Short mmCIF file of C-alpha atoms in Angstrom, two decimals:
data_model
loop_
_atom_site.label_atom_id
_atom_site.label_comp_id
_atom_site.label_asym_id
_atom_site.label_seq_id
_atom_site.Cartn_x
_atom_site.Cartn_y
_atom_site.Cartn_z
CA MET A 229 116.42 20.35 48.89
CA THR A 230 114.69 18.32 51.60
CA LEU A 231 111.12 18.88 52.74
CA VAL A 232 110.73 18.97 56.50
CA LYS A 233 107.41 18.42 58.25
CA PHE A 234 106.18 21.53 60.04
CA SER A 235 106.06 20.72 63.72
CA GLY A 236 103.81 23.55 64.78
CA ASN A 237 104.00 26.93 66.39
CA LYS A 238 105.97 27.58 69.58
CA ASN A 239 103.03 29.60 70.90
CA ARG A 240 100.66 26.63 71.35
CA GLY A 241 98.94 28.34 74.29
CA VAL A 242 97.72 31.15 72.05
CA ASP A 243 96.69 28.68 69.33
CA ASN A 244 94.71 26.61 71.82
CA TRP A 245 92.95 29.73 73.12
CA VAL A 246 92.06 30.85 69.56
CA ASN A 247 90.80 27.35 68.68
CA ASP A 248 88.75 27.14 71.89
CA PHE A 249 87.16 30.50 71.05
CA PHE A 250 86.38 29.98 67.34
CA ASN A 251 85.65 26.23 67.07
CA PRO A 252 82.22 26.42 68.77
CA ILE A 253 81.23 29.22 66.39
CA PHE A 254 82.21 27.45 63.19
CA ASN A 255 81.31 23.92 64.30
CA ASP A 256 77.85 24.85 65.57
CA SER A 257 75.13 22.70 64.05
CA PHE A 258 73.27 25.89 63.18
CA LEU A 259 75.94 26.83 60.66
CA SER A 260 76.64 23.37 59.36
CA ASP A 261 72.98 22.39 58.95
CA ARG A 262 71.52 25.59 57.61
CA PHE A 263 74.11 27.18 55.36
CA ILE A 264 75.36 24.15 53.48
CA SER A 265 73.67 23.63 50.15
CA ARG A 266 72.03 20.26 49.99
CA VAL A 267 71.38 19.22 46.43
CA PRO A 268 69.81 15.77 46.19
CA ALA A 269 71.75 13.06 44.41
CA VAL A 270 70.25 11.96 41.13
CA ASN A 271 70.38 8.95 38.81
CA VAL A 272 69.41 9.33 35.15
CA ALA A 273 68.79 6.30 32.97
CA GLU A 274 67.43 5.66 29.49
CA THR A 275 65.45 2.69 28.24
CA SER A 276 64.12 2.06 24.76
CA ASP A 277 60.82 3.83 25.53
CA ALA A 278 61.58 6.36 28.30
CA PHE A 279 64.03 8.35 30.37
CA HIS A 280 64.04 7.76 34.13
CA ILE A 281 65.19 10.20 36.81
CA GLU A 282 65.56 9.09 40.43
CA LEU A 283 66.19 11.85 42.95
CA ALA A 284 67.10 11.04 46.57
CA ALA A 285 65.17 13.43 48.84
CA PRO A 286 64.43 11.75 52.18
CA GLY A 287 62.36 13.63 54.72
CA LEU A 288 60.20 15.40 52.17
CA GLU A 289 56.57 14.72 51.30
CA LYS A 290 54.80 14.56 47.94
CA GLY A 291 53.45 18.08 48.38
CA ASP A 292 56.95 19.51 48.90
CA PHE A 293 57.89 18.93 45.25
CA LYS A 294 57.22 21.05 42.19
CA ILE A 295 57.95 19.56 38.76
CA ASN A 296 57.79 21.85 35.75
CA VAL A 297 58.49 21.36 32.04
CA ASP A 298 59.21 24.45 29.99
CA LYS A 299 60.03 23.64 26.36
CA ASP A 300 63.11 21.40 26.64
CA VAL A 301 63.93 21.90 30.35
CA LEU A 302 62.57 19.77 33.18
CA THR A 303 62.92 21.46 36.58
CA ILE A 304 62.44 19.63 39.86
CA SER A 305 62.35 21.73 43.00
CA GLY A 306 61.54 21.01 46.60
CA GLU A 307 60.91 23.10 49.66
CA LYS A 308 60.18 22.22 53.26
CA LYS A 309 59.80 24.49 56.26
CA VAL A 310 59.68 23.13 59.79
CA GLU A 311 58.94 25.30 62.79
CA ASN A 312 59.32 23.72 66.21
CA THR A 313 57.52 25.90 68.72
CA ASP A 314 55.93 25.35 72.08
CA GLU A 315 54.31 28.38 73.68
CA ASN A 316 54.49 26.80 77.15
CA LYS A 317 58.29 26.82 77.18
CA LYS A 318 60.78 29.62 77.68
CA TYR A 319 63.41 29.16 74.97
CA SER A 320 67.05 30.05 75.28
CA LYS A 321 67.61 28.84 71.70
CA ARG A 322 65.03 28.04 69.05
CA GLU A 323 65.90 26.87 65.55
CA TYR A 324 63.80 26.69 62.43
CA SER A 325 64.60 24.30 59.66
CA TYR A 326 64.30 25.22 56.00
CA THR A 327 65.32 23.05 53.08
CA SER A 328 65.07 23.90 49.41
CA PHE A 329 66.68 22.75 46.18
CA THR A 330 66.30 23.00 42.41
CA ARG A 331 67.59 20.59 39.78
CA SER A 332 67.15 21.18 36.05
CA PHE A 333 67.59 18.77 33.16
CA THR A 334 67.77 19.54 29.44
CA LEU A 335 65.47 17.17 27.60
CA PRO A 336 66.03 15.84 24.08
CA GLU A 337 63.53 16.51 21.30
CA SER A 338 62.48 12.85 21.38
CA ILE A 339 60.44 13.15 24.60
CA ASP A 340 56.66 13.07 24.74
CA HIS A 341 55.55 16.05 26.86
CA ASN A 342 52.23 14.32 27.60
CA SER A 343 53.92 11.20 28.96
CA ILE A 344 55.64 12.42 32.13
CA ASP A 345 54.82 10.75 35.44
CA ALA A 346 56.20 11.22 38.95
CA ASN A 347 56.07 9.01 42.04
CA TYR A 348 57.54 9.61 45.51
CA LYS A 349 58.12 6.66 47.81
CA ASP A 350 60.64 5.82 50.55
CA GLY A 351 62.57 9.07 50.10
CA VAL A 352 63.10 8.70 46.35
CA LEU A 353 61.31 10.78 43.73
CA LYS A 354 61.01 8.84 40.46
CA VAL A 355 60.19 10.73 37.28
CA SER A 356 59.49 8.82 34.07
CA ILE A 357 59.60 10.71 30.78
CA GLY A 358 58.21 8.81 27.82
CA LYS A 359 59.64 9.06 24.32
CA LYS A 360 57.71 9.89 21.18
CA GLU A 361 56.65 6.81 19.27
CA GLU A 362 59.00 7.56 16.36
CA ALA A 363 61.93 7.92 18.77
CA LYS A 364 61.49 4.52 20.40
CA VAL A 365 64.17 2.07 19.40
CA ALA A 366 62.75 -1.05 17.85
CA SER A 367 64.74 -4.13 18.73
CA ARG A 368 65.09 -6.91 16.20
CA LEU A 369 67.51 -9.65 15.33
CA ILE A 370 69.45 -9.22 12.10
CA GLU A 371 70.22 -12.41 10.23
CA VAL A 372 73.66 -12.68 8.65
CA ASN A 373 73.65 -13.91 5.05
#
């Protein structure tokens, strides 16, 4: 059996009319910008004395973040509302921007709950989670006999 490429519908005029009607609706920036979930990318790394989380969240400010630790779960959330209004203008279309996200991470028992720091700079939120002293890996050279 041979596969043959589908060359399209004979009623291209109808297809073009349907596409011309629906494409502006589904390709509108309102739909694409506001209904797509935007979860920030994250990098997680471990060193001998801490865990490090870097979360890419450009356009936010320090006050837009909420970082919470509940037992063994670290939750980072962000929310930003932007309202562009000008009372001197008559609007035919006015859009409000709203961004929110939540990321949660299960923490190991080796973390020190009192040693968690966060810093936001250049669009990247950096969270450092220190380890308990007994969990830190001591590095030493082993001599072979």
